[in-house]
GROMACS .gro file of C-alpha atoms in nm:
model
  406
    1GLN     CA    1  -0.945   0.077  -0.491
    2PHE     CA    2  -0.897  -0.298  -0.382
    3CYS     CA    3  -0.604  -0.567  -0.387
    4ALA     CA    4  -0.756  -0.896  -0.407
    5ASN     CA    5  -0.671  -1.266  -0.601
    6ASP     CA    6  -1.046  -1.408  -0.508
    7PRO     CA    7  -1.342  -1.351  -0.675
    8GLU     CA    8  -1.553  -1.423  -0.369
    9VAL     CA    9  -1.356  -1.193  -0.118
   10PHE     CA   10  -1.311  -0.925  -0.354
   11VAL     CA   11  -1.706  -0.870  -0.454
   12GLN     CA   12  -1.784  -0.924  -0.059
   13ALA     CA   13  -1.543  -0.637   0.015
   14ALA     CA   14  -1.682  -0.413  -0.283
   15LEU     CA   15  -2.022  -0.447  -0.188
   16LEU     CA   16  -1.960  -0.304   0.138
   17ALA     CA   17  -1.808  -0.005  -0.043
   18GLN     CA   18  -2.011   0.050  -0.338
   19ASP     CA   19  -2.304   0.275  -0.179
   20TYR     CA   20  -2.014   0.512  -0.056
   21CYS     CA   21  -1.801   0.556  -0.400
   22ASP     CA   22  -1.845   0.595  -0.766
   23ALA     CA   23  -1.667   0.291  -0.884
   24ILE     CA   24  -1.442  -0.016  -0.750
   25ASP     CA   25  -1.122  -0.030  -0.893
   26LEU     CA   26  -0.885  -0.355  -0.864
   27ASN     CA   27  -0.538  -0.306  -0.849
   28LEU     CA   28  -0.335  -0.491  -1.098
   29GLY     CA   29  -0.050  -0.260  -1.082
   30CYS     CA   30   0.153  -0.276  -0.721
   31PRO     CA   31   0.501  -0.430  -0.841
   32GLN     CA   32   0.601  -0.409  -0.434
   33MET     CA   33   0.772  -0.713  -0.220
   34ILE     CA   34   0.469  -0.712  -0.056
   35ALA     CA   35   0.214  -0.761  -0.358
   36LYS     CA   36   0.482  -1.087  -0.437
   37ARG     CA   37   0.439  -1.231  -0.070
   38GLY     CA   38   0.045  -1.159  -0.043
   39HIS     CA   39  -0.019  -1.266  -0.450
   40TYR     CA   40  -0.215  -0.960  -0.590
   41GLY     CA   41  -0.121  -0.644  -0.782
   42ALA     CA   42   0.111  -0.675  -1.092
   43PHE     CA   43   0.226  -1.031  -0.998
   44LEU     CA   44  -0.155  -1.147  -1.131
   45GLN     CA   45  -0.073  -1.018  -1.476
   46GLU     CA   46  -0.007  -1.378  -1.627
   47GLU     CA   47  -0.326  -1.514  -1.466
   48TRP     CA   48  -0.588  -1.408  -1.738
   49ASP     CA   49  -0.838  -1.664  -1.597
   50LEU     CA   50  -0.830  -1.534  -1.235
   51LEU     CA   51  -0.874  -1.165  -1.345
   52GLN     CA   52  -1.144  -1.242  -1.597
   53ARG     CA   53  -1.344  -1.438  -1.315
   54MET     CA   54  -1.274  -1.151  -1.062
   55ILE     CA   55  -1.416  -0.870  -1.310
   56LEU     CA   56  -1.707  -1.059  -1.417
   57LEU     CA   57  -1.830  -1.159  -1.096
   58ALA     CA   58  -1.772  -0.795  -0.992
   59ASN     CA   59  -1.968  -0.639  -1.304
   60GLU     CA   60  -2.266  -0.913  -1.242
   61LYS     CA   61  -2.301  -0.804  -0.845
   62LEU     CA   62  -2.200  -0.445  -0.830
   63SER     CA   63  -2.414  -0.152  -0.866
   64VAL     CA   64  -2.109   0.088  -0.949
   65PRO     CA   65  -1.866   0.063  -1.258
   66ILE     CA   66  -1.560  -0.178  -1.228
   67THR     CA   67  -1.227  -0.035  -1.316
   68CYS     CA   68  -0.877  -0.149  -1.323
   69LYS     CA   69  -0.519  -0.034  -1.292
   70ILE     CA   70  -0.235  -0.231  -1.494
   71ARG     CA   71   0.096  -0.225  -1.571
   72VAL     CA   72   0.246  -0.325  -1.909
   73PHE     CA   73   0.414  -0.622  -2.027
   74PRO     CA   74   0.763  -0.526  -2.227
   75ASP     CA   75   0.598  -0.638  -2.532
   76ILE     CA   76   0.317  -0.401  -2.676
   77ASP     CA   77   0.075  -0.669  -2.873
   78LYS     CA   78   0.059  -0.879  -2.518
   79THR     CA   79  -0.008  -0.549  -2.319
   80VAL     CA   80  -0.294  -0.460  -2.581
   81LYS     CA   81  -0.414  -0.846  -2.574
   82TYR     CA   82  -0.428  -0.805  -2.204
   83ALA     CA   83  -0.629  -0.499  -2.215
   84GLN     CA   84  -0.857  -0.629  -2.431
   85MET     CA   85  -0.922  -0.899  -2.204
   86LEU     CA   86  -1.014  -0.687  -1.930
   87GLU     CA   87  -1.242  -0.502  -2.117
   88LYS     CA   88  -1.402  -0.803  -2.244
   89ALA     CA   89  -1.467  -0.927  -1.879
   90GLY     CA   90  -1.631  -0.637  -1.778
   91CYS     CA   91  -1.348  -0.353  -1.662
   92GLN     CA   92  -1.503   0.001  -1.800
   93LEU     CA   93  -1.216   0.226  -1.714
   94LEU     CA   94  -0.863   0.087  -1.759
   95THR     CA   95  -0.561   0.306  -1.619
   96VAL     CA   96  -0.225   0.204  -1.779
   97HIS     CA   97   0.091   0.273  -1.597
   98GLY     CA   98   0.364   0.248  -1.829
   99ARG     CA   99   0.628   0.071  -1.705
  100THR     CA  100   0.680  -0.303  -1.634
  101LYS     CA  101   0.641  -0.484  -1.266
  102GLU     CA  102   1.046  -0.495  -1.265
  103GLN     CA  103   1.074  -0.145  -1.335
  104LYS     CA  104   1.067   0.020  -0.992
  105GLY     CA  105   1.293   0.189  -0.730
  106PRO     CA  106   1.625   0.300  -0.892
  107LEU     CA  107   1.490   0.078  -1.190
  108ALA     CA  108   1.191   0.274  -1.231
  109GLY     CA  109   1.335   0.424  -1.600
  110VAL     CA  110   1.076   0.623  -1.802
  111ALA     CA  111   0.732   0.491  -1.829
  112SER     CA  112   0.667   0.408  -2.211
  113TRP     CA  113   0.407   0.625  -2.364
  114GLU     CA  114   0.393   0.435  -2.662
  115HIS     CA  115   0.265   0.110  -2.468
  116ILE     CA  116  -0.044   0.337  -2.322
  117GLN     CA  117  -0.112   0.460  -2.684
  118ALA     CA  118  -0.138   0.108  -2.855
  119VAL     CA  119  -0.413   0.073  -2.555
  120ARG     CA  120  -0.597   0.364  -2.597
  121LYS     CA  121  -0.645   0.261  -2.998
  122ALA     CA  122  -0.720  -0.116  -2.938
  123VAL     CA  123  -1.039  -0.048  -2.676
  124ASN     CA  124  -1.358   0.133  -2.648
  125ILE     CA  125  -1.365   0.212  -2.274
  126PRO     CA  126  -1.180   0.505  -2.111
  127VAL     CA  127  -0.804   0.500  -2.065
  128PHE     CA  128  -0.584   0.688  -1.833
  129ALA     CA  129  -0.244   0.729  -1.821
  130ASN     CA  130   0.033   0.718  -1.554
  131GLY     CA  131   0.384   0.763  -1.563
  132ASN     CA  132   0.638   1.043  -1.643
  133ILE     CA  133   0.383   1.321  -1.491
  134GLN     CA  134   0.621   1.579  -1.323
  135CYS     CA  135   0.428   1.873  -1.419
  136LEU     CA  136   0.145   2.049  -1.594
  137SER     CA  137   0.318   2.039  -1.895
  138ASP     CA  138   0.352   1.686  -1.893
  139VAL     CA  139  -0.009   1.599  -1.846
  140GLU     CA  140  -0.085   1.807  -2.164
  141GLU     CA  141   0.185   1.615  -2.376
  142CYS     CA  142   0.083   1.286  -2.231
  143ILE     CA  143  -0.296   1.352  -2.349
  144ARG     CA  144  -0.144   1.474  -2.685
  145LYS     CA  145   0.050   1.172  -2.751
  146THR     CA  146  -0.147   0.874  -2.617
  147GLY     CA  147  -0.495   1.023  -2.695
  148VAL     CA  148  -0.582   0.901  -2.355
  149HIS     CA  149  -0.909   1.061  -2.168
  150GLY     CA  150  -0.735   1.120  -1.865
  151VAL     CA  151  -0.392   1.118  -1.663
  152MET     CA  152  -0.294   1.016  -1.325
  153SER     CA  153   0.025   1.120  -1.135
  154ALA     CA  154   0.229   0.966  -0.795
  155GLU     CA  155   0.527   1.090  -0.710
  156GLY     CA  156   0.483   1.401  -0.906
  157ASN     CA  157   0.178   1.497  -0.686
  158LEU     CA  158   0.336   1.367  -0.356
  159HIS     CA  159   0.645   1.618  -0.423
  160ASN     CA  160   0.435   1.903  -0.576
  161PRO     CA  161   0.025   1.890  -0.466
  162ALA     CA  162  -0.041   2.197  -0.679
  163LEU     CA  163   0.075   2.005  -0.989
  164PHE     CA  164  -0.219   1.965  -1.153
  165GLU     CA  165  -0.302   2.353  -1.074
  166GLY     CA  166   0.014   2.427  -1.265
  167ARG     CA  167   0.159   2.609  -0.953
  168ASN     CA  168   0.458   2.565  -0.807
  169PRO     CA  169   0.405   2.720  -0.415
  170LEU     CA  170   0.645   2.701  -0.148
  171VAL     CA  171   0.709   2.421   0.065
  172TRP     CA  172   0.605   2.552   0.388
  173GLU     CA  173   0.273   2.707   0.269
  174MET     CA  174   0.187   2.349   0.111
  175ALA     CA  175   0.271   2.157   0.444
  176GLU     CA  176   0.068   2.422   0.665
  177GLU     CA  177  -0.264   2.341   0.400
  178TYR     CA  178  -0.162   1.998   0.492
  179LEU     CA  179  -0.147   1.996   0.816
  180GLU     CA  180  -0.469   2.156   0.848
  181ILE     CA  181  -0.660   1.888   0.667
  182VAL     CA  182  -0.474   1.647   0.883
  183ARG     CA  183  -0.623   1.817   1.208
  184LYS     CA  184  -0.973   1.849   1.033
  185TYR     CA  185  -0.899   1.423   0.906
  186PRO     CA  186  -0.688   1.247   1.171
  187CYS     CA  187  -0.455   0.990   1.068
  188PRO     CA  188  -0.139   0.791   1.159
  189LEU     CA  189   0.172   1.018   1.216
  190SER     CA  190   0.341   0.760   0.998
  191TYR     CA  191   0.117   0.875   0.698
  192VAL     CA  192   0.170   1.253   0.747
  193ARG     CA  193   0.590   1.219   0.819
  194ALA     CA  194   0.577   1.017   0.474
  195HIS     CA  195   0.429   1.281   0.310
  196LEU     CA  196   0.619   1.554   0.434
  197PHE     CA  197   0.962   1.395   0.320
  198LYS     CA  198   0.790   1.347  -0.012
  199LEU     CA  199   0.698   1.717  -0.008
  200TRP     CA  200   1.040   1.856   0.160
  201HIS     CA  201   1.274   1.620  -0.035
  202HIS     CA  202   1.493   1.908  -0.161
  203THR     CA  203   1.498   2.097   0.140
  204LEU     CA  204   1.549   1.848   0.358
  205GLN     CA  205   1.909   1.731   0.159
  206VAL     CA  206   2.002   2.108   0.286
  207TYR     CA  207   1.842   2.110   0.645
  208GLN     CA  208   1.970   1.746   0.769
  209GLN     CA  209   1.928   1.807   1.126
  210LEU     CA  210   1.530   1.867   1.026
  211ARG     CA  211   1.523   1.557   0.868
  212GLU     CA  212   1.640   1.381   1.158
  213GLU     CA  213   1.351   1.600   1.396
  214LEU     CA  214   1.062   1.457   1.153
  215ALA     CA  215   1.184   1.140   1.185
  216LYS     CA  216   1.182   1.111   1.564
  217VAL     CA  217   0.918   1.380   1.638
  218LYS     CA  218   0.588   1.208   1.818
  219THR     CA  219   0.309   1.472   1.801
  220LEU     CA  220   0.116   1.671   1.523
  221GLU     CA  221   0.194   1.950   1.704
  222GLY     CA  222   0.602   1.853   1.682
  223ILE     CA  223   0.534   1.819   1.313
  224VAL     CA  224   0.411   2.179   1.296
  225ASP     CA  225   0.693   2.316   1.485
  226VAL     CA  226   0.944   2.124   1.221
  227ASN     CA  227   0.754   2.332   0.976
  228ARG     CA  228   0.769   2.644   1.146
  229GLU     CA  229   1.132   2.593   1.181
  230LEU     CA  230   1.207   2.506   0.831
  231LYS     CA  231   0.990   2.825   0.703
  232LEU     CA  232   1.254   3.043   0.910
  233ARG     CA  233   1.533   2.866   0.801
  234CYS     CA  234   1.433   2.936   0.424
  235GLN     CA  235   1.314   3.253   0.473
  236GLU     CA  236   1.653   3.347   0.595
  237GLU     CA  237   1.821   3.200   0.313
  238ILE     CA  238   1.603   3.389   0.090
  239ALA     CA  239   1.649   3.709   0.253
  240ASN     CA  240   2.063   3.659   0.242
  241GLN     CA  241   2.065   3.526  -0.125
  242LYS     CA  242   2.245   3.711  -0.339
  243GLU     CA  243   2.104   3.883  -0.688
  244GLY     CA  244   2.157   3.644  -0.977
  245GLU     CA  245   2.189   3.372  -0.783
  246LYS     CA  246   2.050   3.030  -0.961
  247PRO     CA  247   1.965   2.713  -0.809
  248LYS     CA  248   2.236   2.453  -0.686
  249GLU     CA  249   2.233   2.074  -0.779
  250GLY     CA  250   2.102   2.140  -1.131
  251LEU     CA  251   1.691   2.185  -0.988
  252PRO     CA  252   1.475   2.406  -1.208
  253PHE     CA  253   1.371   2.635  -0.899
  254PHE     CA  254   1.526   2.694  -0.532
  255HIS     CA  255   1.474   2.385  -0.304
  256TRP     CA  256   1.208   2.589  -0.115
  257ILE     CA  257   0.996   2.569  -0.368
  258CYS     CA  258   0.767   2.240  -0.452
  259GLN     CA  259   0.883   2.060  -0.783
  260PRO     CA  260   0.992   1.730  -0.921
  261TYR     CA  261   1.231   1.498  -0.777
  262ILE     CA  262   1.394   1.295  -1.059
  263ARG     CA  263   1.472   0.949  -0.920
  264PRO     CA  264   1.814   0.878  -1.012
  265GLY     CA  265   1.881   0.569  -1.207
  266PRO     CA  266   2.155   0.324  -1.105
  267LYS     CA  267   2.444   0.471  -1.312
  268GLU     CA  268   2.375   0.817  -1.175
  269ARG     CA  269   2.308   0.659  -0.765
  270CYS     CA  270   2.709   0.482  -0.842
  271ARG     CA  271   2.852   0.830  -0.909
  272GLU     CA  272   2.675   0.994  -0.627
  273ASN     CA  273   2.787   0.758  -0.377
  274GLY     CA  274   3.170   0.709  -0.553
  275ASP     CA  275   3.173   0.388  -0.726
  276SER     CA  276   3.308   0.283  -1.049
  277GLY     CA  277   2.967   0.155  -1.191
  278THR     CA  278   3.100  -0.207  -1.192
  279GLU     CA  279   2.879  -0.471  -1.061
  280LYS     CA  280   2.950  -0.384  -0.730
  281GLY     CA  281   2.794  -0.042  -0.775
  282VAL     CA  282   2.515  -0.078  -0.939
  283ARG     CA  283   2.342  -0.338  -0.741
  284GLY     CA  284   1.998  -0.247  -0.606
  285LYS     CA  285   1.872  -0.193  -0.257
  286ARG     CA  286   1.693  -0.565  -0.293
  287ALA     CA  287   2.064  -0.726  -0.369
  288LEU     CA  288   2.224  -0.524  -0.069
  289GLU     CA  289   1.932  -0.636   0.166
  290GLU     CA  290   2.003  -1.033   0.020
  291GLU     CA  291   2.392  -1.005   0.082
  292GLU     CA  292   2.476  -1.322   0.222
  293ASP     CA  293   2.778  -1.206   0.431
  294GLY     CA  294   2.784  -0.949   0.746
  295ASN     CA  295   2.975  -0.718   0.608
  296SER     CA  296   2.814  -0.373   0.727
  297GLU     CA  297   2.973  -0.179   0.411
  298LEU     CA  298   2.744  -0.414   0.172
  299LEU     CA  299   2.426  -0.365   0.391
  300SER     CA  300   2.142  -0.189   0.366
  301LYS     CA  301   2.096   0.161   0.561
  302ASN     CA  302   1.817   0.013   0.738
  303LYS     CA  303   2.047  -0.305   0.823
  304GLN     CA  304   2.321  -0.103   0.904
  305LYS     CA  305   2.127   0.068   1.201
  306LYS     CA  306   2.019  -0.263   1.331
  307LYS     CA  307   2.384  -0.351   1.340
  308LEU     CA  308   2.485  -0.050   1.532
  309ARG     CA  309   2.217  -0.123   1.804
  310ASN     CA  310   2.314  -0.526   1.784
  311PRO     CA  311   2.651  -0.577   1.693
  312ASN     CA  312   2.618  -0.941   1.712
  313LYS     CA  313   2.353  -0.973   1.480
  314SER     CA  314   2.382  -1.168   1.145
  315PHE     CA  315   2.197  -1.123   0.808
  316ASP     CA  316   2.327  -1.410   0.686
  317PRO     CA  317   2.047  -1.569   0.513
  318SER     CA  318   2.175  -1.979   0.572
  319LEU     CA  319   2.136  -1.869   0.956
  320LYS     CA  320   1.763  -1.780   0.943
  321PRO     CA  321   1.507  -2.043   0.987
  322LYS     CA  322   1.332  -2.168   0.735
  323TYR     CA  323   0.943  -2.121   0.784
  324ALA     CA  324   0.698  -2.382   0.643
  325LYS     CA  325   0.448  -2.219   0.407
  326CYS     CA  326   0.070  -2.182   0.466
  327ASP     CA  327  -0.159  -2.455   0.270
  328GLN     CA  328  -0.368  -2.154   0.161
  329CYS     CA  329  -0.160  -1.853   0.089
  330GLY     CA  330   0.181  -1.952   0.091
  331ASN     CA  331   0.279  -1.692   0.387
  332PRO     CA  332   0.502  -1.867   0.660
  333LYS     CA  333   0.237  -2.076   0.839
  334GLY     CA  334   0.226  -2.109   1.278
  335THR     CA  335   0.427  -2.347   1.396
  336LYS     CA  336   0.131  -2.468   1.646
  337CYS     CA  337  -0.115  -2.427   1.406
  338VAL     CA  338  -0.381  -2.706   1.412
  339PHE     CA  339  -0.462  -2.629   1.020
  340ASN     CA  340  -0.108  -2.558   0.911
  341MET     CA  341  -0.188  -2.209   0.797
  342CYS     CA  342  -0.074  -1.835   0.849
  343ARG     CA  343  -0.274  -1.667   1.132
  344GLY     CA  344  -0.522  -1.484   0.869
  345CYS     CA  345  -0.609  -1.781   0.686
  346CYS     CA  346  -0.639  -1.971   1.022
  347LYS     CA  347  -0.869  -1.685   1.135
  348LYS     CA  348  -1.113  -1.779   0.866
  349ARG     CA  349  -1.113  -2.104   0.865
  350ALA     CA  350  -1.189  -2.158   1.232
  351PHE     CA  351  -1.443  -1.879   1.226
  352LYS     CA  352  -1.628  -2.068   0.932
  353GLU     CA  353  -1.590  -2.437   1.114
  354VAL     CA  354  -1.662  -2.287   1.475
  355ALA     CA  355  -1.325  -2.420   1.550
  356ASP     CA  356  -1.043  -2.344   1.778
  357CYS     CA  357  -0.662  -2.336   1.740
  358PRO     CA  358  -0.466  -2.267   2.061
  359GLY     CA  359  -0.137  -2.241   1.842
  360HIS     CA  360  -0.271  -1.896   1.724
  361GLY     CA  361  -0.496  -1.852   2.007
  362LEU     CA  362  -0.821  -1.831   1.845
  363LEU     CA  363  -1.124  -1.999   2.058
  364PHE     CA  364  -1.421  -1.956   1.846
  365LYS     CA  365  -1.566  -2.300   1.954
  366THR     CA  366  -1.475  -2.275   2.332
  367LYS     CA  367  -1.631  -1.910   2.308
  368TYR     CA  368  -1.947  -2.049   2.139
  369GLU     CA  369  -1.988  -2.364   2.397
  370LYS     CA  370  -1.939  -2.106   2.688
  371SER     CA  371  -2.189  -1.861   2.522
  372LEU     CA  372  -2.436  -2.145   2.485
  373SER     CA  373  -2.378  -2.255   2.863
  374TRP     CA  374  -2.446  -1.916   2.962
  375GLN     CA  375  -2.775  -1.865   2.777
  376HIS     CA  376  -2.871  -2.196   2.931
  377SER     CA  377  -2.816  -2.083   3.301
  378GLN     CA  378  -2.961  -1.774   3.210
  379ARG     CA  379  -3.276  -1.972   3.136
  380GLY     CA  380  -3.228  -2.188   3.422
  381ILE     CA  381  -3.236  -1.880   3.671
  382GLN     CA  382  -3.531  -1.657   3.475
  383THR     CA  383  -3.766  -1.962   3.504
  384PRO     CA  384  -3.717  -2.181   3.830
  385GLU     CA  385  -4.126  -2.163   3.884
  386ILE     CA  386  -4.181  -2.308   3.573
  387SER     CA  387  -3.950  -2.580   3.593
  388GLN     CA  388  -4.021  -2.685   3.938
  389ARG     CA  389  -4.421  -2.668   3.808
  390GLY     CA  390  -4.317  -2.871   3.488
  391ASP     CA  391  -4.161  -3.147   3.709
  392ALA     CA  392  -4.452  -3.163   3.954
  393GLU     CA  393  -4.672  -3.234   3.613
  394VAL     CA  394  -4.468  -3.479   3.507
  395GLY     CA  395  -4.444  -3.648   3.864
  396GLU     CA  396  -4.845  -3.628   3.890
  397THR     CA  397  -4.857  -3.792   3.499
  398ALA     CA  398  -4.660  -4.058   3.632
  399VAL     CA  399  -4.854  -4.119   3.947
  400LEU     CA  400  -5.192  -4.135   3.687
  401LYS     CA  401  -5.051  -4.389   3.471
  402GLU     CA  402  -4.963  -4.629   3.748
  403ALA     CA  403  -5.288  -4.582   3.894
  404GLY     CA  404  -5.421  -4.674   3.549
  405ASP     CA  405  -5.228  -4.993   3.477
  406SER     CA  406  -5.306  -5.096   3.837
   0.00000   0.00000   0.00000
């Protein structure tokens, strides 16, 4: 799956991958702020001409099918027309996430299977559904209600990797299996940590100390030790369990069993935090991060931690420097860039034009000239006799010419 906003770049990248996969997917569903800044994902859903050009070119150049994943519009009819446009352009399989791009984080809410059903009826290509899948019975219900050909799960599958098997295993057993896979196929530790925070979500609410240890651990073996400690604590809790005892916090299973996490909405978050449900209480994370004053009570947890490390730090947006935008992509440009671009765009242009940008430390022209100079010097070292002989022949020719003139 690729995120992209340029037909040529998208296809060039897809050509590198097509021999190693069964299909190339264009991500048109990411609603995150990074997608807004980078101008991709769900933030392209109004640019139908651009999307048509990307899919048409991919369909023409690639030897494998081109597929798309989208989010819906609030209006069902517009969502249907959007799907039909993608099908006409050459999309050969469509995954529909039944939420709008605004439905994310605490505002995620319930995905609309009604939108997905309408798309399924309106197109002639396979359609997959995404949204509201927390257990295997949700998969079966979704297929029955929408008529789709397949179902995807994101968060539900992260909290219970055995979701599609219809099992609810012990959290440490799933972690052990996952960590064995990581040993076989190493990856950055941050990926492992992020997966285990999802898998252990309910248990880490009970054992806060283990949450802190998982956040601080620096090695894979350290994570294995945390899992071992989590297992021992849960087993001890199971041994001391009273007959007839039921799960707490309204969970369907005890916390040591893999199960879905139902993300609370804004009102539920207010009750959890002791707020009354006023405007102050229901503001989302993004609003808190954009708070104009430096009151730590209104800052996000991340900014509160920064404030603890540096009490003099201010988060007032008016005090932040205003960065000029890159001429190419809209990201902040380098203050000393000769092309008035961000580093990524500058690097592409400098490479293409064999130019230098000292502001970004890009010296393509200088290095190229040095390379040529070195090659000339190497040729001079390797063939001194030939050069001298050549000079002698030139001199001899000149002498003959003078003799002929006289």
